[in-house]
Amino acid sequence: MMQRRAFLQTALKGALLCGSGGAFLAAMLKAKHGKDSYALRPPGAEDGARFLSLCIRCGLCVKDCPYNTLKLATLLDYARVGTPFFEARKVPCYLCPDIPCIKACPTDALDKKHLEKNQGVDSLKMGVAVVDPISCVAFWGIRCDVCYRVCPLIDRAIKLETKHNERTGKHAYMLPVVQNDVCVGCGLCERACITKEPAIRVLPVAFVSGEVGNHYVKGWDAKDQERVKNAKPNTLNPRTDNPLDYLNKGL
Amino acid sequence: MRYLVLRRLAQCGVLALFAANTFVLKGNLSASKLFNTIPLSDPFAALQVFLAGMHIEITALLGAVLVACVYGLFLGRAFCAWVCPVNMIVDFAAWVRRKLGFKGVHLGLPRNLRYILLVLSLILSFVLATPAFESVSFIGVVQRGIILGTASWLIVALLLFCVDAFLGDKIICSKLCPLGAFYALVSRYALLKVKHDAMRCTKCDLCFEICPERQVLWMVGLKSVSVNSGECTRCGRCIEVCADDALEFSILDLKGSFKKKVLH
Ligand code: SF4
Ligand code: SF4
Ligand code: SF4
Ligand code: SF4
Ligand code: SF4
């Protein structure tokens, strides 16, 4: 009898300890997750989930960056403790042709596929630049093309769009427009922007990119039909689906 | 004193080499490169990374095997006493606790808690697909903080100090740390051991008082066997404190190392 009680007590204690320990650990892991997703990661970390599971937090990428772009997150940074990230306004990524940060990574957290021949920096995707038309002086009609000029993918990632300036009647706006699919998110434009707070900022892809889904097909593009070949036709269930929502439910 | 000085030199030396960031040693205690060629990585961290990503790159694997072999075959749990910077904090805390005679509070934590946390870290790494202990590791925060010269790690250091100084005896390293537990498991058969000579022992119990893992000293005064638990950190404190020369470091004391524990 006594033995059984002792056993139950130990088992209960053990279970409680495991439970609370696990909950504590999981909570700590979750705690910073929200803000962490705003962090710009080193080149090669396109797949954020893969990056977070493989990064051993050694800082070898940080040490091998010739521009001191990367930083390991401390307790006070918004990125997860110990993981490398960069702040484009302070130091952008200068897109070294040999990408030493990826070379240095011992764990494949930074994808080595970018080091293969014919890949180059074009295949990187650290984030996407977004222009704020309110504070970008080019949208006021003032001539500024700094971001356009510093962009290593000039005329591809940022293009200048001209537009007639009605106010003066004789000038042109030259508006910077980012091509989201080309921009690699190096942050050189954010670093160079002339306004007090940058009018062009690099954000992680997840915050900028949408996703169309399968229910729109480009009729003028014969190949687009291929994309949704296997999509299942979906019908509205009047009991559970709000008909007002049906367009964005992917039905 | 000899071993204490040597240990502090080793601990500070490793951190200084990392901070200097020359070709000698690059990276930090999680993973690094020695002489720009030899990879080293924390085997426990590498194991978590493997479970989290179900993938391990050959460099990290080599580094982990290398480090695990050095400790597992030769040095035992020496990482804890000779390399880990947290050791300096908990040693200071233990010293303060002793000086203040602060024995009142004892968190009644089970002795094998660190092993539970070890298993938990591995399971959570797999479930959450992120190296679980590395994500919250106080060792990581402290060592990176010192190496990178930031300040926020001092909060963690203070917390660790307070826990060990005021909440209970030797909680961090002998109750909580899963890395210590990992090295204790790996180190069971390491060659470097502390040898005990029961004929010389006068049962003064000084070694018991100073040892951070006193359960490993069960043989003191009873039997002439080596300290054969992987939990011994090879700190050499017991050797220094023993006035009767009943304890000393030895390698290859294979016969004495594997005797069974006697109940007493
Ligand atoms: S590509 Fe060059 S500049 Fe950019 S993070 Fe890597 S090492 Fe630094
Ligand atoms: S080198 Fe790789 S594993 Fe090390 S911190 Fe950078 S991304 Fe993480
Ligand atoms: S982040 Fe800016 S500079 Fe870099 S590729 Fe994109 S638009 Fe060009
Ligand atoms: S540098 Fe800044 S202000 Fe100038 S055009 Fe680009 S975004 Fe606008
Ligand atoms: S037995 Fe001696 S060497 Fe081992 S941990 Fe205890 S004091 Fe240190």
Short mmCIF file of N, CA and C in Angstrom, two decimals, chain A residues 2-123:
data_model
loop_
_atom_site.label_atom_id
_atom_site.label_comp_id
_atom_site.label_asym_id
_atom_site.label_seq_id
_atom_site.Cartn_x
_atom_site.Cartn_y
_atom_site.Cartn_z
N MET A 2 1.76 1.29 0.98
CA MET A 2 2.65 2.45 1.11
C MET A 2 3.45 2.65 -0.18
N GLN A 3 3.92 1.52 -0.68
CA GLN A 3 4.77 1.59 -1.87
C GLN A 3 4.01 2.21 -3.04
N ARG A 4 2.76 1.79 -3.15
CA ARG A 4 2.00 2.30 -4.27
C ARG A 4 1.79 3.80 -4.15
N ARG A 5 1.49 4.22 -2.92
CA ARG A 5 1.29 5.66 -2.73
C ARG A 5 2.58 6.42 -3.09
N ALA A 6 3.70 5.90 -2.60
CA ALA A 6 4.98 6.55 -2.89
C ALA A 6 5.23 6.60 -4.38
N PHE A 7 4.90 5.51 -5.03
CA PHE A 7 5.11 5.46 -6.48
C PHE A 7 4.24 6.50 -7.18
N LEU A 8 2.96 6.55 -6.76
CA LEU A 8 2.05 7.51 -7.39
C LEU A 8 2.53 8.94 -7.16
N GLN A 9 3.01 9.17 -5.93
CA GLN A 9 3.51 10.53 -5.64
C GLN A 9 4.67 10.90 -6.56
N THR A 10 5.61 9.96 -6.67
CA THR A 10 6.77 10.24 -7.52
C THR A 10 6.33 10.46 -8.96
N ALA A 11 5.43 9.59 -9.41
CA ALA A 11 4.97 9.70 -10.79
C ALA A 11 4.29 11.05 -11.03
N LEU A 12 3.46 11.45 -10.05
CA LEU A 12 2.73 12.71 -10.18
C LEU A 12 3.72 13.87 -10.23
N LYS A 13 4.68 13.82 -9.27
CA LYS A 13 5.70 14.88 -9.22
C LYS A 13 6.43 14.96 -10.56
N GLY A 14 6.82 13.79 -11.05
CA GLY A 14 7.55 13.74 -12.30
C GLY A 14 6.74 14.31 -13.45
N ALA A 15 5.46 13.90 -13.51
CA ALA A 15 4.60 14.37 -14.58
C ALA A 15 4.42 15.88 -14.51
N LEU A 16 4.21 16.37 -13.28
CA LEU A 16 4.03 17.82 -13.11
C LEU A 16 5.29 18.57 -13.54
N LEU A 17 6.45 18.04 -13.12
CA LEU A 17 7.70 18.70 -13.49
C LEU A 17 7.88 18.72 -15.00
N CYS A 18 7.63 17.56 -15.62
CA CYS A 18 7.76 17.49 -17.08
C CYS A 18 6.81 18.49 -17.73
N GLY A 19 5.57 18.45 -17.26
CA GLY A 19 4.55 19.32 -17.85
C GLY A 19 4.92 20.78 -17.72
N SER A 20 5.27 21.19 -16.49
CA SER A 20 5.54 22.62 -16.29
C SER A 20 6.83 23.01 -17.01
N GLY A 21 7.82 22.11 -16.94
CA GLY A 21 9.07 22.39 -17.64
C GLY A 21 8.83 22.57 -19.13
N GLY A 22 8.05 21.65 -19.68
CA GLY A 22 7.76 21.72 -21.12
C GLY A 22 6.99 22.97 -21.46
N ALA A 23 5.98 23.29 -20.64
CA ALA A 23 5.16 24.48 -20.90
C ALA A 23 6.02 25.74 -20.85
N PHE A 24 6.91 25.77 -19.85
CA PHE A 24 7.79 26.93 -19.68
C PHE A 24 8.68 27.11 -20.91
N LEU A 25 9.29 25.99 -21.32
CA LEU A 25 10.19 26.04 -22.46
C LEU A 25 9.44 26.46 -23.73
N ALA A 26 8.27 25.83 -23.94
CA ALA A 26 7.49 26.15 -25.14
C ALA A 26 7.07 27.61 -25.13
N ALA A 27 6.69 28.11 -23.93
CA ALA A 27 6.26 29.51 -23.83
C ALA A 27 7.42 30.44 -24.18
N MET A 28 8.61 30.10 -23.65
CA MET A 28 9.76 30.94 -23.95
C MET A 28 10.07 30.94 -25.43
N LEU A 29 9.88 29.75 -26.04
CA LEU A 29 10.15 29.66 -27.48
C LEU A 29 9.15 30.48 -28.27
N LYS A 30 7.90 30.45 -27.83
CA LYS A 30 6.84 31.17 -28.53
C LYS A 30 6.95 32.67 -28.33
N ALA A 31 7.39 33.06 -27.11
CA ALA A 31 7.27 34.45 -26.69
C ALA A 31 7.76 35.45 -27.72
N LYS A 32 8.92 35.14 -28.30
CA LYS A 32 9.50 36.14 -29.18
C LYS A 32 9.09 35.93 -30.64
N HIS A 33 8.27 34.91 -30.85
CA HIS A 33 8.04 34.52 -32.23
C HIS A 33 7.46 35.65 -33.08
N GLY A 34 6.48 36.37 -32.52
CA GLY A 34 5.82 37.43 -33.28
C GLY A 34 6.80 38.43 -33.83
N LYS A 35 7.61 39.00 -32.94
CA LYS A 35 8.53 40.04 -33.39
C LYS A 35 9.65 39.47 -34.24
N ASP A 36 9.98 38.22 -33.95
CA ASP A 36 11.08 37.58 -34.66
C ASP A 36 10.85 37.56 -36.17
N SER A 37 9.57 37.46 -36.57
CA SER A 37 9.32 37.33 -38.00
C SER A 37 9.58 38.63 -38.75
N TYR A 38 9.83 39.72 -38.05
CA TYR A 38 10.21 40.96 -38.73
C TYR A 38 11.70 41.02 -39.05
N ALA A 39 12.46 40.04 -38.55
CA ALA A 39 13.91 40.10 -38.71
C ALA A 39 14.32 39.76 -40.14
N LEU A 40 15.25 40.54 -40.67
CA LEU A 40 15.85 40.20 -41.96
C LEU A 40 16.98 39.24 -41.71
N ARG A 41 16.98 38.11 -42.39
CA ARG A 41 17.97 37.06 -42.15
C ARG A 41 19.08 37.14 -43.17
N PRO A 42 20.23 36.49 -42.88
CA PRO A 42 21.34 36.51 -43.84
C PRO A 42 20.94 35.86 -45.17
N PRO A 43 21.73 36.10 -46.21
CA PRO A 43 21.45 35.47 -47.49
C PRO A 43 21.38 33.96 -47.34
N GLY A 44 20.51 33.33 -48.08
CA GLY A 44 20.41 31.88 -48.04
C GLY A 44 19.42 31.36 -47.03
N ALA A 45 18.82 32.28 -46.23
CA ALA A 45 17.86 31.84 -45.21
C ALA A 45 16.43 32.02 -45.70
N GLU A 46 16.23 31.87 -47.00
CA GLU A 46 14.90 32.12 -47.58
C GLU A 46 13.79 31.37 -46.86
N ASP A 47 14.04 30.08 -46.60
CA ASP A 47 13.03 29.28 -45.93
C ASP A 47 13.18 29.48 -44.42
N GLY A 48 12.36 30.36 -43.86
CA GLY A 48 12.51 30.76 -42.47
C GLY A 48 12.42 29.60 -41.49
N ALA A 49 11.51 28.67 -41.74
CA ALA A 49 11.34 27.55 -40.81
C ALA A 49 12.58 26.67 -40.82
N ARG A 50 13.09 26.41 -42.01
CA ARG A 50 14.29 25.60 -42.14
C ARG A 50 15.47 26.29 -41.46
N PHE A 51 15.56 27.59 -41.68
CA PHE A 51 16.64 28.35 -41.07
C PHE A 51 16.60 28.23 -39.55
N LEU A 52 15.41 28.40 -38.97
CA LEU A 52 15.31 28.38 -37.51
C LEU A 52 15.57 26.99 -36.94
N SER A 53 15.29 25.94 -37.71
CA SER A 53 15.57 24.63 -37.14
C SER A 53 17.04 24.24 -37.30
N LEU A 54 17.73 24.81 -38.26
CA LEU A 54 19.11 24.38 -38.50
C LEU A 54 20.17 25.30 -37.88
N CYS A 55 19.82 26.55 -37.65
CA CYS A 55 20.85 27.48 -37.16
C CYS A 55 21.28 27.08 -35.74
N ILE A 56 22.59 26.89 -35.57
CA ILE A 56 23.12 26.45 -34.27
C ILE A 56 23.58 27.65 -33.45
N ARG A 57 23.43 28.84 -34.00
CA ARG A 57 23.72 30.11 -33.32
C ARG A 57 25.22 30.30 -33.03
N CYS A 58 26.03 29.96 -34.01
CA CYS A 58 27.47 30.00 -33.78
C CYS A 58 28.09 31.33 -34.17
N GLY A 59 27.40 32.10 -35.02
CA GLY A 59 27.96 33.39 -35.39
C GLY A 59 29.09 33.33 -36.40
N LEU A 60 29.33 32.18 -37.00
CA LEU A 60 30.40 32.11 -38.00
C LEU A 60 30.06 32.97 -39.22
N CYS A 61 28.77 33.05 -39.57
CA CYS A 61 28.35 33.91 -40.68
C CYS A 61 28.64 35.37 -40.33
N VAL A 62 28.36 35.71 -39.06
CA VAL A 62 28.58 37.08 -38.60
C VAL A 62 30.06 37.45 -38.72
N LYS A 63 30.92 36.51 -38.28
CA LYS A 63 32.35 36.80 -38.24
C LYS A 63 32.93 36.91 -39.65
N ASP A 64 32.35 36.21 -40.61
CA ASP A 64 32.94 36.21 -41.94
C ASP A 64 32.37 37.27 -42.87
N CYS A 65 31.41 38.04 -42.41
CA CYS A 65 30.87 39.10 -43.26
C CYS A 65 31.83 40.29 -43.26
N PRO A 66 32.38 40.64 -44.42
CA PRO A 66 33.39 41.70 -44.46
C PRO A 66 32.83 43.09 -44.14
N TYR A 67 31.52 43.24 -44.19
CA TYR A 67 30.93 44.57 -43.96
C TYR A 67 30.30 44.70 -42.58
N ASN A 68 30.45 43.67 -41.74
CA ASN A 68 29.78 43.67 -40.42
C ASN A 68 28.28 43.90 -40.54
N THR A 69 27.70 43.33 -41.55
CA THR A 69 26.26 43.47 -41.75
C THR A 69 25.49 42.71 -40.68
N LEU A 70 25.91 41.49 -40.44
CA LEU A 70 25.13 40.58 -39.61
C LEU A 70 25.47 40.77 -38.13
N LYS A 71 24.47 40.40 -37.32
CA LYS A 71 24.61 40.55 -35.87
C LYS A 71 23.90 39.35 -35.26
N LEU A 72 24.44 38.80 -34.18
CA LEU A 72 23.70 37.76 -33.47
C LEU A 72 22.77 38.45 -32.48
N ALA A 73 21.51 38.03 -32.47
CA ALA A 73 20.53 38.70 -31.62
C ALA A 73 20.86 38.50 -30.14
N THR A 74 20.86 39.60 -29.39
CA THR A 74 21.00 39.51 -27.94
C THR A 74 19.60 39.48 -27.34
N LEU A 75 19.52 39.47 -26.03
CA LEU A 75 18.21 39.41 -25.37
C LEU A 75 17.34 40.61 -25.74
N LEU A 76 17.98 41.73 -26.06
CA LEU A 76 17.22 42.95 -26.29
C LEU A 76 16.80 43.14 -27.74
N ASP A 77 17.30 42.29 -28.63
CA ASP A 77 16.90 42.43 -30.03
C ASP A 77 15.57 41.73 -30.27
N TYR A 78 14.93 42.09 -31.38
CA TYR A 78 13.63 41.48 -31.63
C TYR A 78 13.74 40.11 -32.27
N ALA A 79 14.90 39.80 -32.86
CA ALA A 79 15.08 38.46 -33.42
C ALA A 79 15.32 37.47 -32.30
N ARG A 80 15.11 36.20 -32.60
CA ARG A 80 15.32 35.19 -31.56
C ARG A 80 16.75 35.19 -31.06
N VAL A 81 16.91 35.00 -29.77
CA VAL A 81 18.22 35.06 -29.13
C VAL A 81 19.24 34.19 -29.87
N GLY A 82 20.35 34.80 -30.22
CA GLY A 82 21.45 34.04 -30.79
C GLY A 82 21.41 33.84 -32.29
N THR A 83 20.29 34.21 -32.94
CA THR A 83 20.22 34.00 -34.38
C THR A 83 20.73 35.24 -35.12
N PRO A 84 21.33 35.06 -36.30
CA PRO A 84 21.87 36.20 -37.05
C PRO A 84 20.77 36.95 -37.80
N PHE A 85 20.89 38.27 -37.82
CA PHE A 85 19.93 39.10 -38.56
C PHE A 85 20.65 40.39 -38.92
N PHE A 86 20.02 41.22 -39.74
CA PHE A 86 20.62 42.52 -40.01
C PHE A 86 19.58 43.62 -40.09
N GLU A 87 20.02 44.84 -39.85
CA GLU A 87 19.15 46.00 -39.93
C GLU A 87 19.64 46.83 -41.11
N ALA A 88 18.84 46.84 -42.18
CA ALA A 88 19.31 47.40 -43.44
C ALA A 88 19.68 48.89 -43.32
N ARG A 89 18.95 49.65 -42.51
CA ARG A 89 19.24 51.09 -42.40
C ARG A 89 20.61 51.31 -41.77
N LYS A 90 21.02 50.39 -40.87
CA LYS A 90 22.35 50.54 -40.27
C LYS A 90 23.42 50.03 -41.22
N VAL A 91 23.41 48.74 -41.53
CA VAL A 91 24.34 48.20 -42.52
C VAL A 91 23.56 47.23 -43.40
N PRO A 92 23.45 47.52 -44.68
CA PRO A 92 22.75 46.60 -45.58
C PRO A 92 23.67 45.43 -45.96
N CYS A 93 23.14 44.51 -46.71
CA CYS A 93 23.96 43.42 -47.23
C CYS A 93 24.51 43.85 -48.58
N TYR A 94 25.83 43.83 -48.72
CA TYR A 94 26.43 44.35 -49.95
C TYR A 94 26.53 43.29 -51.05
N LEU A 95 25.88 42.15 -50.84
CA LEU A 95 25.79 41.10 -51.86
C LEU A 95 27.15 40.69 -52.41
N CYS A 96 28.02 40.24 -51.50
CA CYS A 96 29.33 39.76 -51.96
C CYS A 96 29.13 38.68 -53.01
N PRO A 97 29.90 38.74 -54.11
CA PRO A 97 29.72 37.74 -55.17
C PRO A 97 29.99 36.32 -54.70
N ASP A 98 30.93 36.16 -53.72
CA ASP A 98 31.23 34.79 -53.26
C ASP A 98 30.42 34.40 -52.02
N ILE A 99 29.60 35.30 -51.52
CA ILE A 99 28.71 35.09 -50.37
C ILE A 99 29.40 34.37 -49.21
N PRO A 100 30.38 35.02 -48.58
CA PRO A 100 31.15 34.34 -47.52
C PRO A 100 30.30 33.89 -46.33
N CYS A 101 29.19 34.58 -46.06
CA CYS A 101 28.38 34.18 -44.91
C CYS A 101 27.80 32.78 -45.13
N ILE A 102 27.36 32.50 -46.34
CA ILE A 102 26.82 31.16 -46.60
C ILE A 102 27.94 30.14 -46.53
N LYS A 103 29.10 30.51 -47.06
CA LYS A 103 30.24 29.60 -47.02
C LYS A 103 30.60 29.22 -45.60
N ALA A 104 30.50 30.18 -44.68
CA ALA A 104 30.96 29.94 -43.32
C ALA A 104 30.00 29.08 -42.52
N CYS A 105 28.73 29.03 -42.93
CA CYS A 105 27.73 28.37 -42.09
C CYS A 105 27.98 26.86 -42.02
N PRO A 106 28.18 26.33 -40.79
CA PRO A 106 28.50 24.91 -40.68
C PRO A 106 27.29 23.99 -40.73
N THR A 107 26.08 24.54 -40.75
CA THR A 107 24.92 23.66 -40.57
C THR A 107 23.92 23.66 -41.72
N ASP A 108 24.20 24.34 -42.82
CA ASP A 108 23.20 24.40 -43.91
C ASP A 108 22.00 25.26 -43.57
N ALA A 109 22.08 26.00 -42.45
CA ALA A 109 20.97 26.92 -42.15
C ALA A 109 20.88 27.95 -43.27
N LEU A 110 22.03 28.33 -43.81
CA LEU A 110 22.08 29.19 -44.98
C LEU A 110 22.30 28.28 -46.18
N ASP A 111 21.42 28.37 -47.13
CA ASP A 111 21.35 27.37 -48.18
C ASP A 111 22.53 27.42 -49.14
N LYS A 112 23.27 26.33 -49.21
CA LYS A 112 24.49 26.30 -50.03
C LYS A 112 24.17 26.28 -51.53
N LYS A 113 22.91 26.12 -51.89
CA LYS A 113 22.60 26.09 -53.32
C LYS A 113 22.96 27.40 -54.00
N HIS A 114 23.01 28.48 -53.21
CA HIS A 114 23.37 29.77 -53.80
C HIS A 114 24.83 29.85 -54.18
N LEU A 115 25.65 28.92 -53.66
CA LEU A 115 27.08 28.96 -53.96
C LEU A 115 27.40 28.24 -55.26
N GLU A 116 26.43 27.47 -55.76
CA GLU A 116 26.69 26.77 -57.01
C GLU A 116 26.88 27.76 -58.14
N LYS A 117 27.58 27.31 -59.17
CA LYS A 117 27.85 28.18 -60.30
C LYS A 117 26.53 28.63 -60.95
N ASN A 118 26.57 29.79 -61.56
CA ASN A 118 25.43 30.34 -62.29
C ASN A 118 24.24 30.69 -61.40
N GLN A 119 24.45 30.61 -60.08
CA GLN A 119 23.35 31.02 -59.20
C GLN A 119 23.45 32.51 -58.94
N GLY A 120 24.55 32.88 -58.25
CA GLY A 120 24.79 34.28 -58.00
C GLY A 120 23.78 34.89 -57.06
N VAL A 121 23.97 36.17 -56.82
CA VAL A 121 23.16 36.84 -55.82
C VAL A 121 21.72 37.05 -56.28
N ASP A 122 21.46 36.92 -57.58
CA ASP A 122 20.10 37.14 -58.07
C ASP A 122 19.09 36.18 -57.44
N SER A 123 19.58 35.02 -57.03
CA SER A 123 18.66 34.01 -56.52
C SER A 123 18.32 34.23 -55.04
#
